[in-house]
Short mmCIF file of C-alpha atoms and ligand atoms in Angstrom, two decimals:
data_model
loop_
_atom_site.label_atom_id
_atom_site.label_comp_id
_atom_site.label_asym_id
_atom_site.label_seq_id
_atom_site.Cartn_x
_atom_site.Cartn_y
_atom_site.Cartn_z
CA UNK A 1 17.37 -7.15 -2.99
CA UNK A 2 14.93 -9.65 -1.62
CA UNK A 3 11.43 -10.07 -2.37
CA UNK A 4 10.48 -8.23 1.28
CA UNK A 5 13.42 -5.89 1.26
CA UNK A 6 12.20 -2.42 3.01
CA UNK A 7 14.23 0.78 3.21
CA UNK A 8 14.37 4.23 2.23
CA UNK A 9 17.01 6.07 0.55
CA UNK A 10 17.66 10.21 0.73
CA UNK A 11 18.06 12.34 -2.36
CA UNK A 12 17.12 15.51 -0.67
CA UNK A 13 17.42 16.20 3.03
CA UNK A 14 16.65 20.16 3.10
CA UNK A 15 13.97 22.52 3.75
CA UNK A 16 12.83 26.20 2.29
CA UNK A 17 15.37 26.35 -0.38
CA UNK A 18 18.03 24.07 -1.94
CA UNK A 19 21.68 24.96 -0.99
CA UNK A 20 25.16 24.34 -1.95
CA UNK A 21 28.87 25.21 -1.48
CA UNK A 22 31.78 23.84 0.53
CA UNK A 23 29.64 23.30 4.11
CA UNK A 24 26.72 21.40 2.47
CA UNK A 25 29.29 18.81 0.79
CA UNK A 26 28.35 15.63 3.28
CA UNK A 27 24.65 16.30 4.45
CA UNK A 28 23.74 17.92 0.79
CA UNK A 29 21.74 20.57 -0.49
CA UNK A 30 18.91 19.31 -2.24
CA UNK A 31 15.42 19.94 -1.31
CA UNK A 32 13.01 16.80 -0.09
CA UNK A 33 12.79 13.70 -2.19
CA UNK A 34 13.22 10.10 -1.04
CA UNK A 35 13.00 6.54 -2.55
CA UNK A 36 10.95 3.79 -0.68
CA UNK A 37 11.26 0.52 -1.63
CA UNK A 38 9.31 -1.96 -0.48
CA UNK A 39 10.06 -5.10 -2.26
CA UNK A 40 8.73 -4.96 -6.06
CA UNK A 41 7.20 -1.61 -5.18
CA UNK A 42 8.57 1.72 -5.85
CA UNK A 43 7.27 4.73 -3.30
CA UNK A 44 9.03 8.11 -3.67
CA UNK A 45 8.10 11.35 -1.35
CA UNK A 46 8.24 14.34 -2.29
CA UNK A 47 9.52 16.30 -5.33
CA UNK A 48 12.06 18.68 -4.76
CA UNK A 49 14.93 19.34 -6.29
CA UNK A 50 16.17 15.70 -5.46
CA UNK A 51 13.97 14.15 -7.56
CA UNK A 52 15.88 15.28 -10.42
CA UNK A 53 18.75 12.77 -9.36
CA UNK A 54 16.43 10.17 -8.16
CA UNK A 55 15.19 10.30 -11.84
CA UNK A 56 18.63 10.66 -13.50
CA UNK A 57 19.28 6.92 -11.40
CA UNK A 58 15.91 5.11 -12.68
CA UNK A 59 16.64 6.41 -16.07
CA UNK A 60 20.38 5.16 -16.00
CA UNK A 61 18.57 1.20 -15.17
CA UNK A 62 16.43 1.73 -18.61
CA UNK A 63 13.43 0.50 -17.52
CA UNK A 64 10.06 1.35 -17.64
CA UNK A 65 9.07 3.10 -14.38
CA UNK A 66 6.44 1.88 -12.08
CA UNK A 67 5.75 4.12 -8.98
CA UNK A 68 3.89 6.20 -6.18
CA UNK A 69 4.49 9.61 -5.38
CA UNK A 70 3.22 10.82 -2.64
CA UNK A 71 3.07 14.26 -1.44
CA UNK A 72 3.25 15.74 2.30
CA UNK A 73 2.01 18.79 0.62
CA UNK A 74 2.77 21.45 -2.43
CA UNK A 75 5.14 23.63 -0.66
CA UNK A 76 7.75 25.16 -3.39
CA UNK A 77 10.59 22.80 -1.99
CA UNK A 78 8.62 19.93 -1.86
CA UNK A 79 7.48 20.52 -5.70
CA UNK A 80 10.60 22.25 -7.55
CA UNK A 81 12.25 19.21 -8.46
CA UNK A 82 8.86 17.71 -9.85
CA UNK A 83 9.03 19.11 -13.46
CA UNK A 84 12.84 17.57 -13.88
CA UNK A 85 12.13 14.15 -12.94
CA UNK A 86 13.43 12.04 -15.99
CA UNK A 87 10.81 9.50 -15.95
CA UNK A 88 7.73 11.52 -16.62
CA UNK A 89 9.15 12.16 -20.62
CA UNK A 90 9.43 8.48 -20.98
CA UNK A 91 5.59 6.85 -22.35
CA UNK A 92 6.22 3.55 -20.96
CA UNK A 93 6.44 5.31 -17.18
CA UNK A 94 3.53 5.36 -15.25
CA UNK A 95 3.19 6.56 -12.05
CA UNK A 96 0.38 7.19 -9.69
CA UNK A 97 0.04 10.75 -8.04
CA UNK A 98 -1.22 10.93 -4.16
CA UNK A 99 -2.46 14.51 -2.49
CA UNK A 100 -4.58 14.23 1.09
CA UNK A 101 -4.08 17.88 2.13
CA UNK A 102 -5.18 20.15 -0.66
CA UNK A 103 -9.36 19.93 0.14
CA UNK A 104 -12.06 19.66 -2.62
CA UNK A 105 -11.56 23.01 -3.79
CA UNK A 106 -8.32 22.12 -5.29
CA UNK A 107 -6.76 19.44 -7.38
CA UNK A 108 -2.92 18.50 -7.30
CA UNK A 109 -3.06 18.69 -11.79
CA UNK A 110 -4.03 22.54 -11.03
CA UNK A 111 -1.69 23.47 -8.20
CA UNK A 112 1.33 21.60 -10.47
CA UNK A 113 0.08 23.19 -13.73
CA UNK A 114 0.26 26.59 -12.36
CA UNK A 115 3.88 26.00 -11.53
CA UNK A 116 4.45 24.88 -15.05
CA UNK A 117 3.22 27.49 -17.26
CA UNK A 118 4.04 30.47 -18.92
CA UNK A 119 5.97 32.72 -17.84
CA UNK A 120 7.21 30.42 -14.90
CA UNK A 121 8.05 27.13 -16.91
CA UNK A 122 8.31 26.86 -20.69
CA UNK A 123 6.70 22.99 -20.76
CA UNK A 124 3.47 22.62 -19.54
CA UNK A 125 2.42 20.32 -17.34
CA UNK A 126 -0.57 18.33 -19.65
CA UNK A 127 2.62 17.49 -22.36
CA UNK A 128 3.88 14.97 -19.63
CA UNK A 129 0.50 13.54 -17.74
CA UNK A 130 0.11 10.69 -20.32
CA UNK A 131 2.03 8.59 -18.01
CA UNK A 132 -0.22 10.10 -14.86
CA UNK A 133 -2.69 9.36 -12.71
CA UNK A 134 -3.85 11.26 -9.75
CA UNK A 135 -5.28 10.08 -6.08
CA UNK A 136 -6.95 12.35 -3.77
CA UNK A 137 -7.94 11.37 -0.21
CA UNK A 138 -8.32 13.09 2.86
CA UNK A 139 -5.58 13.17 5.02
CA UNK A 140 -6.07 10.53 7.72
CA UNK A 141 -7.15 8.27 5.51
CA UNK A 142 -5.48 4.47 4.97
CA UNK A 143 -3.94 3.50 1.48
CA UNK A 144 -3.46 0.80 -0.29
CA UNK A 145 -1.58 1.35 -3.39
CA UNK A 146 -0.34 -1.79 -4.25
CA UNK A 147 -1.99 -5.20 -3.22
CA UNK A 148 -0.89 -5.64 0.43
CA UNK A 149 0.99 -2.44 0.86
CA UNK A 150 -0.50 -0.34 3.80
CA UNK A 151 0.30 3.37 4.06
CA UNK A 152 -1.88 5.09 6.46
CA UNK A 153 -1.82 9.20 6.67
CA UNK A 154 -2.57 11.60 9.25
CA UNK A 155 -2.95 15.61 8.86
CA UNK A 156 -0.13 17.37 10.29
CA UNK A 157 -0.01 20.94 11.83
CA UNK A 158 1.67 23.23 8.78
CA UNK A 159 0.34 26.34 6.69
CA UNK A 160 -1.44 25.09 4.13
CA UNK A 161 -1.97 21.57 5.49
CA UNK A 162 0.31 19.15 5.11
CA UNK A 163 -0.15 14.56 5.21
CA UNK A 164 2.03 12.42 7.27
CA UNK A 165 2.66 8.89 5.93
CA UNK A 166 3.08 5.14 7.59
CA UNK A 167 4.46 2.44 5.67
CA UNK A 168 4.15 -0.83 6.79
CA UNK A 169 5.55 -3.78 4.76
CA UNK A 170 6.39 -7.03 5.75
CA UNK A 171 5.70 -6.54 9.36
CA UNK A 172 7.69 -3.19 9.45
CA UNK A 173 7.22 -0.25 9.53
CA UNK A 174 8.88 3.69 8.15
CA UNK A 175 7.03 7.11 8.71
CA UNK A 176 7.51 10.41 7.02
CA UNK A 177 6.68 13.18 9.17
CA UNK A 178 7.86 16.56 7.38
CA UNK A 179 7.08 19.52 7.49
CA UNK A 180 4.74 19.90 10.85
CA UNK A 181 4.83 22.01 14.06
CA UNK A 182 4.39 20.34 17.81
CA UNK A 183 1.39 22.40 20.16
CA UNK A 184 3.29 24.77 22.41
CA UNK A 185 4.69 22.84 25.58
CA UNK A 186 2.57 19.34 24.72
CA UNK A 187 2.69 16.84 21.77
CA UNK A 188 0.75 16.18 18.79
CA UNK A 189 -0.90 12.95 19.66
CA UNK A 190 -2.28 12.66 16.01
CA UNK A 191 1.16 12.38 15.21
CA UNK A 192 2.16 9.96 18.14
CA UNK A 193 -1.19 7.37 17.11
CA UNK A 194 0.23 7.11 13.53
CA UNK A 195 3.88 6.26 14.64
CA UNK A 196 3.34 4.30 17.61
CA UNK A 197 5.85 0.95 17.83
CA UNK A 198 7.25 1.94 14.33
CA UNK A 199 11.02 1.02 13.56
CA UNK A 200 11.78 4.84 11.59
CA UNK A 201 10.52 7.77 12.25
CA UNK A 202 11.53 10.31 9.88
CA UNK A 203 10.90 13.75 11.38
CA UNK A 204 10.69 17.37 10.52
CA UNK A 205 13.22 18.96 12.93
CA UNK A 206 13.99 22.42 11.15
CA UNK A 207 15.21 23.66 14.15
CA UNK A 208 16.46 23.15 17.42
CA UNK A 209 14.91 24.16 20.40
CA UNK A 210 16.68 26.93 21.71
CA UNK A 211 15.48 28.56 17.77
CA UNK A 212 12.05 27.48 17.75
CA UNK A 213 11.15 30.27 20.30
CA UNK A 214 11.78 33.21 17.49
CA UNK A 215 9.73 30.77 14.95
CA UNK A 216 6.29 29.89 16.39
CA UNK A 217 4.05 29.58 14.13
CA UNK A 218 6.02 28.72 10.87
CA UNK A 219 4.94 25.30 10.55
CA UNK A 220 8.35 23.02 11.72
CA UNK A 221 9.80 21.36 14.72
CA UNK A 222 13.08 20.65 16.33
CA UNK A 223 15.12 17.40 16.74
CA UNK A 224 14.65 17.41 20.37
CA UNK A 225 10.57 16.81 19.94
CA UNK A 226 11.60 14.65 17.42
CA UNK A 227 13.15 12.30 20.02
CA UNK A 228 11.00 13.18 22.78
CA UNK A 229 8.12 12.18 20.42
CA UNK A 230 9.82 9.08 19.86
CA UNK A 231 10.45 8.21 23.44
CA UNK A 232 6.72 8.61 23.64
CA UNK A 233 5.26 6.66 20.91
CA UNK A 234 8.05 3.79 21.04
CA UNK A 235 9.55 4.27 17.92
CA UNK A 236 12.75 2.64 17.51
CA UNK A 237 14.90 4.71 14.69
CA UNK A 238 14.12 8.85 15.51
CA UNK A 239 15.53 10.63 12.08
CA UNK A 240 16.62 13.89 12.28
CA UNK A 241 14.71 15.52 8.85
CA UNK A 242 13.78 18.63 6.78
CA UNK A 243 17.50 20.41 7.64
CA UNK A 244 17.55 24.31 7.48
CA UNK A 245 19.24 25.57 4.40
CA UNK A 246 21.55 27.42 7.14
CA UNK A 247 22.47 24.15 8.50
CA UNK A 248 26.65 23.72 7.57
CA UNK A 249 27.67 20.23 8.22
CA UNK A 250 29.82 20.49 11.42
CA UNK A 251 25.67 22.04 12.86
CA UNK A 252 25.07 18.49 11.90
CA UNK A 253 27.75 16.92 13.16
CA UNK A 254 26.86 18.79 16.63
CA UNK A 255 23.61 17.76 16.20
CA UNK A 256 23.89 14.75 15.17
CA UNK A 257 26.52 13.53 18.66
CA UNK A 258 23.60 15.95 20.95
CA UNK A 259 21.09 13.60 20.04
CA UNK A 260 23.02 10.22 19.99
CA UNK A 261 23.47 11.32 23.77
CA UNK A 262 20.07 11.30 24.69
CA UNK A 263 19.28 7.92 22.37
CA UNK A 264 21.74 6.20 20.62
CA UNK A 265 19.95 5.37 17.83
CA UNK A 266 19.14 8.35 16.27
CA UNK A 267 20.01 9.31 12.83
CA UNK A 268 20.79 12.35 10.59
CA UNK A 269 19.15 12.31 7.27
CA UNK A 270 21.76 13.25 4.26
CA UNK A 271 21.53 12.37 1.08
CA UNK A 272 22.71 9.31 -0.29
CA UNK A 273 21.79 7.54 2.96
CA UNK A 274 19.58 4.10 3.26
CA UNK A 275 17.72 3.28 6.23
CA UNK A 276 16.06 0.01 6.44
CA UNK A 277 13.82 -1.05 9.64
CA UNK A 278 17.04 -1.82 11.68
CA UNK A 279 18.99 1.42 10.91
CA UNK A 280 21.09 2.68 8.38
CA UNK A 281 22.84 0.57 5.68
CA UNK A 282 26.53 0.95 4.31
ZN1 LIG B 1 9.37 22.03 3.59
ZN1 LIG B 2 6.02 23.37 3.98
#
């Protein structure tokens, strides 16, 4: 890897609930988590339950562990993983919490504790936050976590509130835009601001269009706003995010030829992928 190298990797692709069995096998089952690297810099999204692998992979290079974790928001799926990642039992990790949606009334050590505590979780949460520090900021906000690493944030339309991210390194440029729901009949131009000219936009599409009309008002869009949003805001790379635990592979598949129809460069997240600024990665 070079000193600008850029790209994210998948190591959970799901939404609501982790899944497995035989028509999960190639698109997996694991709940949100991905890897950003951006040259020295470590960024990971997200802790569900594919952080624990993500952790199980740092661990296996036996280093100390730098890194950013940012959160879209505290959603079970996008937190289960979070007590199982490897790195937080080791004292030479250290790694930087981020939280823009949960207001002042809240803190992201309070909504985690409360997941890990008696009788839900048998280790609490303050044994492992030696090797923490958290970051609020209000969603919409810019970042800078490292010197010369620019992630901006906008709020995003979810129960509960929710933060979409833009990374820009070395003159590129990846969003994460999970888990969110598009106005009725129009677009969220919030949304289209913070991804305009990007190369990836990774995108909550939970459903597809024809099954958003029997889910109004849960808080997730469909891979067809996805790439009409996309069209839009002249992003490059539309990715196809945040899959339905009901989602079997050959949905996927269908899903995944649909949408290469309408623009050819439009991806399916699963895990294990890597997508760098000019598409995915072998
Ligand atoms: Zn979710
Ligand atoms: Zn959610």
């Amino acid at each position: 890897m070079t000193d600008n190298d850029f790209y994210v990797r998948f190591w959970g692709v799901r939404g609501s609930i982790a899944t497995t069995g035989p028509h999960t096998l190639r698109y997996g089952g694991n709940t949100t988590c991905l890897e950003m690297r951006c040259g020295p810099h470590l960024l990971i999204f997200d802790a569900g339950t594919g952080i624990r692998c993500l952790g199980d992979a740092l661990e296996a290079a036996d280093a100390p562990v730098t890194a950013d974790l940012f959160f879209t928001h505290t959603h079970i799926d996008h937190v289960v993983g979070f007590p199982f990642f490897g790195p937080f039992h080791d004292p030479r990790s250290r790694i930087t919490l981020w939280e823009g949606h949960l207001g002042p009334d809240l803190t992201l050590g309070s909504v985690l504790g409360s997941l890990m505590a008696p009788p839900l979780f048998p280790v609490p949460l303050r044994g492992l936050e030696r090797c923490m520090d958290y970051r609020k900021f209000a969603a919409g906000q810019d970042l800078e976590p490292r010197p010369g690493l620019r992630v901006r944030t906008c709020p995003l339309n979810h129960p509960n509130g929710a933060t979409g991210y833009r990374v820009d390194y070395a003159g590129r440029s990846i969003c994460f835009i999970t888990d969110t729901e598009h106005p009725a009949g129009g677009r969220d131009e919030v949304i289209a601001d913070l991804v305009r000219g990007a190369d990836v936009m990774i995108y909550d599409a939970s459903y597809t269009d024809a099954e958003y009309k029997d889910h109004v008002g849960w808080g997730h869009s469909t891979w067809e706003e996805a790439l009409r949003l996309a069209d839009h805001a002249g992003v490059r790379i539309p990715v196809i995010f945040h899959h339905c635990p009901e989602k079997t592979d050959a949905m996927l598949d269908a899903i995944a030829a649909s949408a290469r129809l309408l623009n050819p460069a439009a991806l399916v997240a699963r895990e294990g992928q890597v997508i760098g600024p000019d598409g995915e990665r072998s």
